Amino acid sequence: MDTIYITGHRNPDTDSIVSAMAYAALKNALGDRQYQAARLGQISDETQAVLNRFGAQPPMLITNLRTQVQDLDYDTPPILSPGVTVSRAWQMMQKDKLSVLPIANEDGTLYGMISAGDVANNDVASVRNPVIQDIPVYNLLSVLEGHVLNRCGEVKDTISGAVSIALPTDRENLMFSQPDSIVICGKQPDMVRRAIEMNVSCVIVCQAEVDQELLEQKTDTCVISTPFDAYQVVRLICHAMPVSHVCKNHDLVYFHLNDYIDDVQNRVLESRFRAYPILDENERVVGMLSRFHLLRPRRKRVVLMDHNERAQSVAGLEQAEILEIIDHHRIGSMETDGPVYFRNVPVGCTCTIIYQMYRENGVELDRSTAGLLLSAILSDTLMFRSPTCTPLDEQAGRELAKLTGVDLEQYANAMFEAGGDVTGRTAEEVFNTDYKIFNSGEVRFGVGQGSYLTEKNRKASEALIGPY
């Protein structure tokens, strides 16, 4: 199942982080296991203190939701080794109706690509120049469904030479005449004898037997028997070559799983290949990409928490599919391609809404999740003293405090002390800790805020700001 990211706004505060974590846990508890909490920025001191207090790890960091190669329904064809025969590659193409196959080294890294055009070009070239180089004997036996007849001497590892069909003896001037030859014949004992006497590279006997006397001679010539006729053998010999002899293995265009589709499309437009190999982070081949896959890419899916302004959200959101929005702020500039689940409640904290959803779905809260939700509510409502705080926030906070067994006053002061500590930080860093961008008509503006509820932190922040 594809991951659905749940993320708060940029420069996340405690509510933004915790609401994403708690909602992902709720979704997964209800059976939807593909939900993953995420964050768009660094964890604040306050939030880190909260996570440490309740033994939780921060969500994964994402920087954008642009569509990547890994989001596509790309092909996963068979991956060949360089030693596979052209015949085997062609059979795979025909079976799976593919025009291109990737070739990988033993460690899975890209070696090259073989296409139907490469096979056709090899066939045409073999007609004009019927010479083969270093074909493994066992490749040849496999393609010709043959076996070696020699009884003396060692079988060669590879076969090389000019391919010729033995003609009748009255046309002797047109027969093979060089030891560096591969002779194809039928029931022609004299031809076999002459080839062995010349010590040619290989004799392929088609649909016939060979005299035992000839087979017992000591020779370097490899004698092979095959059930195919001479015409078929000539055509099949070139298919016994390893694909490494035929494939394209230089100037290859390939992509990685984490490449962005925008960049891929531009590169594809600059080339004319049918398909492109896809590599993982270890440079291993994992699939193939064609132009067809770029027509309707599968987009990443996201749930937006604690914001509904595009300017506050993740980069590349325009390429993602928004499934849900859960927020407690004003309704801003967000537009979606289709209808979504939108829950916007006038309360002081998004986690108050999440707590209500746990209760509505009858899901029991563990102590850690309850403590995280309580912390976010205390943070956003300034322990129920903020003008945005509602009776629902306070009710949720006090119920969660009972579940966690913490003293509200004591815990809130400790949390605010950690969150308001500006030691070693610049004014700019403090200002950007909880900074949001808003749009109102044609006006675009940003607001940075911080809460300093202890005397120590208040004086430190005033000193940091200076006389302004």
Short mmCIF file of C-alpha atoms in Angstrom, two decimals:
data_model
loop_
_atom_site.label_atom_id
_atom_site.label_comp_id
_atom_site.label_asym_id
_atom_site.label_seq_id
_atom_site.Cartn_x
_atom_site.Cartn_y
_atom_site.Cartn_z
CA MET A 1 0.00 0.00 0.00
CA ASP A 2 1.22 3.50 -0.81
CA THR A 3 2.11 5.70 2.14
CA ILE A 4 -0.28 8.49 3.10
CA TYR A 5 1.65 11.29 4.79
CA ILE A 6 0.07 13.25 7.64
CA THR A 7 1.86 16.53 8.10
CA GLY A 8 1.44 19.81 9.93
CA HIS A 9 2.70 23.19 8.76
CA ARG A 10 6.22 24.44 8.20
CA ASN A 11 8.20 25.57 11.27
CA PRO A 12 6.07 23.13 13.28
CA ASP A 13 4.97 23.80 16.84
CA THR A 14 3.96 21.13 19.34
CA ASP A 15 0.35 21.01 18.12
CA SER A 16 1.45 20.53 14.51
CA ILE A 17 3.80 17.65 15.39
CA VAL A 18 1.60 15.88 17.92
CA SER A 19 -1.64 16.12 15.93
CA ALA A 20 0.07 14.43 12.97
CA MET A 21 1.48 11.68 15.18
CA ALA A 22 -1.78 11.06 17.07
CA TYR A 23 -3.93 11.05 13.94
CA ALA A 24 -1.61 8.58 12.20
CA ALA A 25 -1.84 6.34 15.27
CA LEU A 26 -5.64 6.62 15.22
CA LYS A 27 -5.86 5.74 11.53
CA ASN A 28 -3.54 2.79 11.94
CA ALA A 29 -5.50 1.59 14.98
CA LEU A 30 -8.64 1.59 12.83
CA GLY A 31 -6.95 -0.68 10.27
CA ASP A 32 -5.54 1.82 7.78
CA ARG A 33 -1.89 0.86 8.13
CA GLN A 34 -0.47 3.04 5.38
CA TYR A 35 -0.64 6.35 7.32
CA GLN A 36 2.70 7.93 8.29
CA ALA A 37 3.22 11.03 10.40
CA ALA A 38 5.69 13.55 8.96
CA ARG A 39 7.12 16.94 9.77
CA LEU A 40 8.26 19.82 7.59
CA GLY A 41 10.95 21.30 9.78
CA GLN A 42 13.07 21.02 12.87
CA ILE A 43 11.61 20.05 16.23
CA SER A 44 11.38 22.96 18.70
CA ASP A 45 12.89 22.75 22.18
CA GLU A 46 9.43 22.58 23.71
CA THR A 47 8.29 19.78 21.41
CA GLN A 48 11.50 17.80 21.97
CA ALA A 49 11.01 18.08 25.72
CA VAL A 50 7.45 16.79 25.32
CA LEU A 51 8.57 13.85 23.17
CA ASN A 52 11.30 12.98 25.65
CA ARG A 53 8.87 13.16 28.58
CA PHE A 54 6.51 10.59 26.99
CA GLY A 55 9.09 8.39 25.24
CA ALA A 56 8.14 9.25 21.66
CA GLN A 57 10.27 9.68 18.57
CA PRO A 58 9.77 12.65 16.23
CA PRO A 59 8.05 12.00 12.89
CA MET A 60 10.04 11.55 9.72
CA LEU A 61 11.22 14.71 7.99
CA ILE A 62 10.01 15.39 4.45
CA THR A 63 11.01 18.38 2.37
CA ASN A 64 8.53 18.14 -0.51
CA LEU A 65 5.79 16.01 -2.06
CA ARG A 66 6.84 16.30 -5.68
CA THR A 67 6.09 13.19 -7.71
CA GLN A 68 9.10 10.90 -8.05
CA VAL A 69 9.95 7.89 -10.18
CA GLN A 70 9.21 5.64 -7.19
CA ASP A 71 5.59 6.88 -7.29
CA LEU A 72 5.02 5.57 -10.82
CA ASP A 73 3.60 2.19 -11.79
CA TYR A 74 6.79 1.39 -13.68
CA ASP A 75 7.49 -2.00 -15.28
CA THR A 76 9.52 -4.72 -13.56
CA PRO A 77 10.63 -6.94 -16.46
CA PRO A 78 13.11 -9.82 -16.18
CA ILE A 79 16.66 -8.58 -15.68
CA LEU A 80 19.23 -10.47 -17.76
CA SER A 81 22.87 -11.19 -17.09
CA PRO A 82 25.45 -10.32 -19.77
CA GLY A 83 26.08 -14.03 -20.47
CA VAL A 84 22.48 -14.88 -21.45
CA THR A 85 22.05 -15.78 -25.11
CA VAL A 86 20.38 -13.48 -27.60
CA SER A 87 17.95 -16.33 -28.24
CA ARG A 88 16.89 -16.36 -24.59
CA ALA A 89 16.49 -12.59 -24.54
CA TRP A 90 14.34 -12.72 -27.67
CA GLN A 91 12.13 -15.44 -26.19
CA MET A 92 11.55 -13.29 -23.10
CA MET A 93 10.64 -10.28 -25.22
CA GLN A 94 8.13 -12.35 -27.20
CA LYS A 95 6.63 -13.99 -24.13
CA ASP A 96 6.10 -10.76 -22.16
CA LYS A 97 5.52 -8.55 -25.23
CA LEU A 98 8.46 -6.31 -24.40
CA SER A 99 10.64 -4.34 -26.76
CA VAL A 100 13.51 -3.67 -24.33
CA LEU A 101 15.13 -5.59 -21.49
CA PRO A 102 17.72 -4.42 -18.94
CA ILE A 103 21.01 -6.25 -18.45
CA ALA A 104 22.71 -6.21 -15.06
CA ASN A 105 26.05 -7.28 -13.65
CA GLU A 106 26.29 -9.94 -10.94
CA ASP A 107 25.91 -7.28 -8.25
CA GLY A 108 22.73 -5.97 -9.86
CA THR A 109 24.25 -2.79 -11.26
CA LEU A 110 23.40 -1.70 -14.78
CA TYR A 111 25.42 -3.27 -17.61
CA GLY A 112 23.33 -2.33 -20.63
CA MET A 113 20.06 -2.58 -22.53
CA ILE A 114 18.99 -4.92 -25.32
CA SER A 115 16.10 -4.09 -27.63
CA ALA A 116 14.25 -5.87 -30.41
CA GLY A 117 16.05 -3.49 -32.77
CA ASP A 118 19.42 -4.68 -31.47
CA VAL A 119 18.44 -8.29 -32.21
CA ALA A 120 17.22 -7.36 -35.71
CA ASN A 121 20.39 -5.40 -36.48
CA ASN A 122 22.47 -8.37 -35.36
CA ASP A 123 20.50 -10.68 -37.66
CA VAL A 124 20.96 -8.42 -40.69
CA ALA A 125 24.66 -7.95 -39.96
CA SER A 126 25.16 -11.74 -39.74
CA VAL A 127 23.79 -12.16 -43.27
CA ARG A 128 26.37 -9.80 -44.78
CA ASN A 129 29.21 -10.86 -42.51
CA PRO A 130 28.62 -14.41 -41.18
CA VAL A 131 31.47 -14.38 -38.68
CA ILE A 132 31.07 -15.07 -34.99
CA GLN A 133 33.51 -14.36 -32.18
CA ASP A 134 33.94 -16.17 -28.89
CA ILE A 135 30.54 -17.83 -28.59
CA PRO A 136 30.53 -20.12 -25.53
CA VAL A 137 30.12 -23.73 -26.63
CA TYR A 138 27.37 -24.35 -24.12
CA ASN A 139 25.45 -21.34 -25.46
CA LEU A 140 25.67 -22.90 -28.90
CA LEU A 141 24.51 -26.29 -27.65
CA SER A 142 21.57 -24.68 -25.86
CA VAL A 143 20.36 -22.72 -28.90
CA LEU A 144 20.86 -25.65 -31.35
CA GLU A 145 19.50 -28.25 -28.90
CA GLY A 146 22.63 -30.17 -29.76
CA HIS A 147 25.38 -32.19 -28.14
CA VAL A 148 29.11 -32.66 -28.68
CA LEU A 149 30.09 -35.85 -30.54
CA ASN A 150 33.87 -35.74 -29.97
CA ARG A 151 35.25 -38.66 -27.98
CA CYS A 152 38.87 -37.55 -27.95
CA GLY A 153 40.40 -34.30 -26.75
CA GLU A 154 38.93 -31.54 -24.64
CA VAL A 155 35.82 -29.58 -25.58
CA LYS A 156 36.56 -25.94 -26.41
CA ASP A 157 35.21 -23.19 -24.22
CA THR A 158 34.35 -20.86 -27.09
CA ILE A 159 33.83 -21.03 -30.82
CA SER A 160 34.92 -18.41 -33.37
CA GLY A 161 35.08 -18.29 -37.15
CA ALA A 162 33.34 -17.69 -40.47
CA VAL A 163 30.09 -19.64 -40.87
CA SER A 164 29.72 -21.64 -44.11
CA ILE A 165 27.41 -24.36 -45.37
CA ALA A 166 29.30 -27.23 -46.98
CA LEU A 167 28.42 -27.56 -50.65
CA PRO A 168 28.62 -30.70 -52.86
CA THR A 169 32.11 -31.83 -53.83
CA ASP A 170 31.71 -30.69 -57.45
CA ARG A 171 31.51 -27.12 -56.19
CA GLU A 172 34.71 -27.43 -54.20
CA ASN A 173 35.85 -23.94 -55.06
CA LEU A 174 32.91 -22.51 -53.08
CA MET A 175 33.44 -24.61 -49.98
CA PHE A 176 35.24 -23.67 -46.79
CA SER A 177 38.99 -23.38 -47.19
CA GLN A 178 40.26 -21.87 -43.95
CA PRO A 179 40.85 -23.54 -40.57
CA ASP A 180 39.11 -20.57 -38.96
CA SER A 181 35.70 -21.80 -40.12
CA ILE A 182 32.44 -23.10 -38.71
CA VAL A 183 31.18 -25.73 -41.13
CA ILE A 184 27.52 -26.68 -41.36
CA CYS A 185 26.72 -29.91 -43.21
CA GLY A 186 24.30 -32.81 -43.38
CA LYS A 187 24.92 -36.47 -44.13
CA GLN A 188 28.23 -35.74 -45.83
CA PRO A 189 31.05 -37.93 -44.42
CA ASP A 190 33.62 -36.54 -46.85
CA MET A 191 32.85 -32.99 -45.74
CA VAL A 192 33.15 -33.92 -42.09
CA ARG A 193 36.45 -35.71 -42.77
CA ARG A 194 37.88 -32.78 -44.70
CA ALA A 195 36.81 -30.31 -41.97
CA ILE A 196 38.45 -32.42 -39.25
CA GLU A 197 41.62 -32.84 -41.33
CA MET A 198 41.77 -29.04 -41.78
CA ASN A 199 41.28 -28.70 -38.04
CA VAL A 200 38.45 -26.17 -38.45
CA SER A 201 36.99 -24.54 -35.38
CA CYS A 202 33.66 -26.40 -35.41
CA VAL A 203 31.56 -28.80 -37.51
CA ILE A 204 27.80 -28.77 -37.03
CA VAL A 205 26.11 -31.87 -38.41
CA CYS A 206 22.42 -31.36 -39.17
CA GLN A 207 19.92 -34.22 -38.86
CA ALA A 208 22.54 -36.90 -39.54
CA GLU A 209 24.94 -39.30 -37.85
CA VAL A 210 28.73 -39.21 -38.04
CA ASP A 211 30.99 -42.23 -38.62
CA GLN A 212 32.52 -43.50 -35.39
CA GLU A 213 35.92 -43.60 -37.08
CA LEU A 214 35.87 -39.82 -37.51
CA LEU A 215 34.77 -39.20 -33.96
CA GLU A 216 37.66 -41.25 -32.58
CA GLN A 217 40.29 -39.12 -34.30
CA LYS A 218 42.28 -36.79 -32.10
CA THR A 219 41.39 -33.27 -33.21
CA ASP A 220 40.79 -29.75 -31.94
CA THR A 221 37.68 -29.51 -34.09
CA CYS A 222 34.45 -29.46 -32.07
CA VAL A 223 31.84 -31.72 -33.70
CA ILE A 224 28.23 -30.93 -32.78
CA SER A 225 25.04 -32.74 -33.75
CA THR A 226 21.71 -30.86 -34.01
CA PRO A 227 18.14 -31.79 -34.98
CA PHE A 228 17.74 -28.53 -36.95
CA ASP A 229 18.33 -28.23 -40.70
CA ALA A 230 21.19 -26.19 -42.16
CA TYR A 231 19.09 -23.08 -42.84
CA GLN A 232 17.82 -22.97 -39.24
CA VAL A 233 21.30 -23.48 -37.87
CA VAL A 234 22.70 -20.54 -39.84
CA ARG A 235 20.00 -18.29 -38.43
CA LEU A 236 20.32 -19.62 -34.88
CA ILE A 237 24.09 -19.39 -34.57
CA CYS A 238 24.03 -15.62 -34.26
CA HIS A 239 21.40 -16.01 -31.52
CA ALA A 240 23.86 -18.05 -29.48
CA MET A 241 25.91 -14.91 -28.84
CA PRO A 242 25.82 -13.53 -25.30
CA VAL A 243 23.67 -10.43 -25.11
CA SER A 244 26.79 -8.53 -24.04
CA HIS A 245 27.97 -8.81 -27.70
CA VAL A 246 24.80 -7.18 -29.01
CA CYS A 247 23.38 -4.84 -26.36
CA LYS A 248 23.89 -1.11 -25.94
CA ASN A 249 26.17 -0.50 -22.95
CA HIS A 250 27.38 3.07 -23.39
CA ASP A 251 25.74 6.52 -23.33
CA LEU A 252 22.79 5.00 -21.50
CA VAL A 253 20.03 7.23 -20.14
CA TYR A 254 18.74 6.00 -16.80
CA PHE A 255 16.90 7.33 -13.77
CA HIS A 256 16.83 6.75 -10.02
CA LEU A 257 13.84 6.04 -7.81
CA ASN A 258 14.16 9.40 -6.06
CA ASP A 259 14.38 11.45 -9.28
CA TYR A 260 11.56 13.96 -9.73
CA ILE A 261 9.16 13.50 -12.63
CA ASP A 262 9.61 17.10 -13.77
CA ASP A 263 13.31 16.44 -14.35
CA VAL A 264 12.66 13.02 -15.89
CA GLN A 265 10.21 14.41 -18.43
CA ASN A 266 12.71 17.01 -19.60
CA ARG A 267 15.40 14.36 -20.02
CA VAL A 268 13.05 12.02 -21.89
CA LEU A 269 12.13 14.79 -24.32
CA GLU A 270 15.81 15.15 -25.16
CA SER A 271 16.24 11.46 -26.04
CA ARG A 272 14.53 8.95 -28.33
CA PHE A 273 14.76 5.67 -26.44
CA ARG A 274 11.77 3.38 -25.99
CA ALA A 275 12.43 2.71 -22.32
CA TYR A 276 14.83 3.70 -19.55
CA PRO A 277 16.26 1.62 -16.70
CA ILE A 278 15.44 2.61 -13.11
CA LEU A 279 18.10 2.27 -10.41
CA ASP A 280 17.81 2.28 -6.62
CA GLU A 281 20.05 4.13 -4.18
CA ASN A 282 22.68 1.36 -4.54
CA GLU A 283 22.70 1.68 -8.35
CA ARG A 284 20.94 -1.67 -8.76
CA VAL A 285 18.39 -2.12 -11.55
CA VAL A 286 14.83 -2.32 -10.21
CA GLY A 287 12.63 -1.64 -13.23
CA MET A 288 11.98 0.11 -16.52
CA LEU A 289 10.34 3.43 -17.32
CA SER A 290 8.63 4.26 -20.62
CA ARG A 291 6.99 7.42 -21.89
CA PHE A 292 3.59 5.85 -21.21
CA HIS A 293 4.26 5.88 -17.47
CA LEU A 294 4.72 9.66 -17.51
CA LEU A 295 1.27 10.39 -18.97
CA ARG A 296 -0.72 9.79 -15.77
CA PRO A 297 1.69 9.63 -12.84
CA ARG A 298 0.45 8.38 -9.50
CA ARG A 299 0.67 11.24 -7.01
CA LYS A 300 1.70 11.17 -3.38
CA ARG A 301 -1.19 11.40 -0.92
CA VAL A 302 -1.32 13.69 2.08
CA VAL A 303 -3.47 14.70 5.07
CA LEU A 304 -2.98 18.30 6.24
CA MET A 305 -3.04 18.95 9.96
CA ASP A 306 -3.19 22.27 11.84
CA HIS A 307 -3.19 24.41 8.67
CA ASN A 308 -5.08 24.97 5.44
CA GLU A 309 -2.90 27.63 3.79
CA ARG A 310 -0.84 26.45 0.81
CA ALA A 311 1.94 28.89 1.71
CA GLN A 312 2.32 27.16 5.10
CA SER A 313 2.30 23.67 3.68
CA VAL A 314 4.85 21.32 2.16
CA ALA A 315 6.67 22.21 -1.05
CA GLY A 316 5.31 20.40 -4.10
CA LEU A 317 1.81 20.18 -2.62
CA GLU A 318 0.36 21.07 -6.04
CA GLN A 319 1.59 17.69 -7.32
CA ALA A 320 0.11 15.73 -4.39
CA GLU A 321 -3.41 14.49 -3.72
CA ILE A 322 -4.93 16.03 -0.59
CA LEU A 323 -7.20 13.52 1.15
CA GLU A 324 -8.14 15.32 4.38
CA ILE A 325 -7.69 18.62 6.19
CA ILE A 326 -8.10 18.89 9.98
CA ASP A 327 -7.58 22.34 11.42
CA HIS A 328 -8.71 24.95 13.94
CA HIS A 329 -7.62 28.10 12.06
CA ARG A 330 -9.47 30.32 9.62
CA ILE A 331 -10.15 28.86 6.18
CA GLY A 332 -7.47 30.22 3.87
CA SER A 333 -6.40 29.86 0.26
CA MET A 334 -6.29 26.07 -0.09
CA GLU A 335 -7.77 24.55 -3.26
CA THR A 336 -8.19 20.84 -3.98
CA ASP A 337 -8.76 18.90 -7.18
CA GLY A 338 -11.72 17.06 -5.71
CA PRO A 339 -13.84 16.82 -2.56
CA VAL A 340 -11.94 16.04 0.64
CA TYR A 341 -12.77 15.34 4.27
CA PHE A 342 -12.43 18.79 5.88
CA ARG A 343 -12.89 19.10 9.63
CA ASN A 344 -12.47 22.66 10.88
CA VAL A 345 -13.55 23.34 14.47
CA PRO A 346 -13.28 26.70 16.32
CA VAL A 347 -11.19 25.44 19.22
CA GLY A 348 -7.82 26.50 20.55
CA CYS A 349 -5.85 23.44 19.43
CA THR A 350 -5.98 20.83 16.68
CA CYS A 351 -5.21 18.12 19.22
CA THR A 352 -8.53 18.88 20.89
CA ILE A 353 -10.18 17.78 17.63
CA ILE A 354 -8.01 14.66 17.47
CA TYR A 355 -8.97 13.77 21.04
CA GLN A 356 -12.65 14.09 20.08
CA MET A 357 -12.03 11.74 17.13
CA TYR A 358 -10.48 9.13 19.41
CA ARG A 359 -13.59 9.25 21.57
CA GLU A 360 -15.94 9.17 18.55
CA ASN A 361 -14.24 6.03 17.22
CA GLY A 362 -14.02 4.31 20.60
CA VAL A 363 -10.23 3.98 20.46
CA GLU A 364 -8.52 3.83 23.84
CA LEU A 365 -5.61 6.20 24.38
CA ASP A 366 -2.35 4.88 25.75
CA ARG A 367 -0.52 7.03 28.29
CA SER A 368 2.10 8.24 25.83
CA THR A 369 -0.41 9.45 23.22
CA ALA A 370 -2.59 11.01 25.92
CA GLY A 371 0.42 12.87 27.31
CA LEU A 372 1.37 14.16 23.86
CA LEU A 373 -2.17 15.42 23.20
CA LEU A 374 -2.29 17.10 26.62
CA SER A 375 1.04 18.82 25.97
CA ALA A 376 -0.14 20.23 22.63
CA ILE A 377 -3.37 21.56 24.16
CA LEU A 378 -1.49 23.21 27.02
CA SER A 379 0.96 24.72 24.56
CA ASP A 380 -1.60 26.14 22.13
CA THR A 381 -3.95 27.45 24.85
CA LEU A 382 -1.19 28.67 27.18
CA MET A 383 -2.67 26.36 29.81
CA PHE A 384 -6.22 27.55 29.09
CA ARG A 385 -5.28 31.24 29.39
CA SER A 386 -5.23 32.08 25.68
CA PRO A 387 -8.20 34.06 24.25
CA THR A 388 -8.56 31.28 21.65
CA CYS A 389 -9.12 28.64 24.32
CA THR A 390 -12.63 27.15 24.50
CA PRO A 391 -14.43 25.01 27.10
CA LEU A 392 -13.81 22.01 24.81
CA ASP A 393 -10.05 22.58 25.03
CA GLU A 394 -10.09 22.80 28.81
CA GLN A 395 -12.35 19.77 29.17
CA ALA A 396 -10.09 17.72 26.88
CA GLY A 397 -6.99 18.89 28.71
CA ARG A 398 -8.27 17.99 32.18
CA GLU A 399 -9.49 14.58 31.03
CA LEU A 400 -6.12 13.85 29.44
CA ALA A 401 -4.34 15.00 32.60
CA LYS A 402 -6.24 12.34 34.56
CA LEU A 403 -5.23 9.68 32.01
CA THR A 404 -1.57 10.62 32.26
CA GLY A 405 -1.53 11.31 35.99
CA VAL A 406 0.40 14.58 35.73
CA ASP A 407 -0.01 17.74 37.74
CA LEU A 408 -1.22 20.36 35.26
CA GLU A 409 0.43 23.42 36.83
CA GLN A 410 3.74 21.74 37.50
CA TYR A 411 3.96 20.04 34.11
CA ALA A 412 2.87 23.14 32.15
CA ASN A 413 5.50 25.31 33.85
CA ALA A 414 8.24 22.77 33.09
CA MET A 415 7.12 22.58 29.46
CA PHE A 416 6.95 26.36 29.02
CA GLU A 417 10.34 26.71 30.68
CA ALA A 418 11.89 24.35 28.10
CA GLY A 419 10.04 25.94 25.17
CA GLY A 420 10.84 29.52 26.13
CA ASP A 421 14.56 29.05 26.68
CA VAL A 422 16.37 31.34 24.19
CA THR A 423 19.89 30.65 25.47
CA GLY A 424 22.41 30.65 22.62
CA ARG A 425 19.83 31.61 19.96
CA THR A 426 19.60 34.68 17.76
CA ALA A 427 16.54 36.90 17.42
CA GLU A 428 16.03 35.62 13.87
CA GLU A 429 16.10 31.99 15.03
CA VAL A 430 13.56 32.72 17.75
CA PHE A 431 11.32 34.64 15.35
CA ASN A 432 11.29 31.76 12.83
CA THR A 433 10.54 29.05 15.40
CA ASP A 434 6.78 29.32 14.86
CA TYR A 435 6.53 31.43 11.71
CA LYS A 436 3.52 31.18 9.38
CA ILE A 437 2.76 32.83 6.03
CA PHE A 438 -0.76 34.04 5.25
CA ASN A 439 -2.54 35.36 2.17
CA SER A 440 -5.34 37.91 2.31
CA GLY A 441 -6.49 38.90 -1.14
CA GLU A 442 -3.39 40.11 -2.93
CA VAL A 443 -1.54 40.70 0.33
CA ARG A 444 0.95 38.09 1.52
CA PHE A 445 2.32 38.43 5.06
CA GLY A 446 4.02 36.38 7.74
CA VAL A 447 3.63 36.14 11.51
CA GLY A 448 6.15 34.76 13.97
CA GLN A 449 5.14 34.14 17.55
CA GLY A 450 6.53 32.85 20.81
CA SER A 451 5.24 32.39 24.35
CA TYR A 452 7.33 33.24 27.42
CA LEU A 453 5.32 32.48 30.52
CA THR A 454 8.10 32.46 33.12
CA GLU A 455 9.87 35.54 34.40
CA LYS A 456 13.26 34.14 33.46
CA ASN A 457 12.32 33.44 29.85
CA ARG A 458 10.44 36.73 29.47
CA LYS A 459 13.47 38.78 30.52
CA ALA A 460 15.79 36.74 28.29
CA SER A 461 13.56 37.26 25.26
CA GLU A 462 13.28 41.00 25.95
CA ALA A 463 17.06 41.25 26.15
CA LEU A 464 17.37 39.36 22.87
CA ILE A 465 15.00 41.70 21.05
CA GLY A 466 16.68 44.83 22.43
CA PRO A 467 15.26 48.35 22.59
CA TYR A 468 12.88 47.76 19.67
#
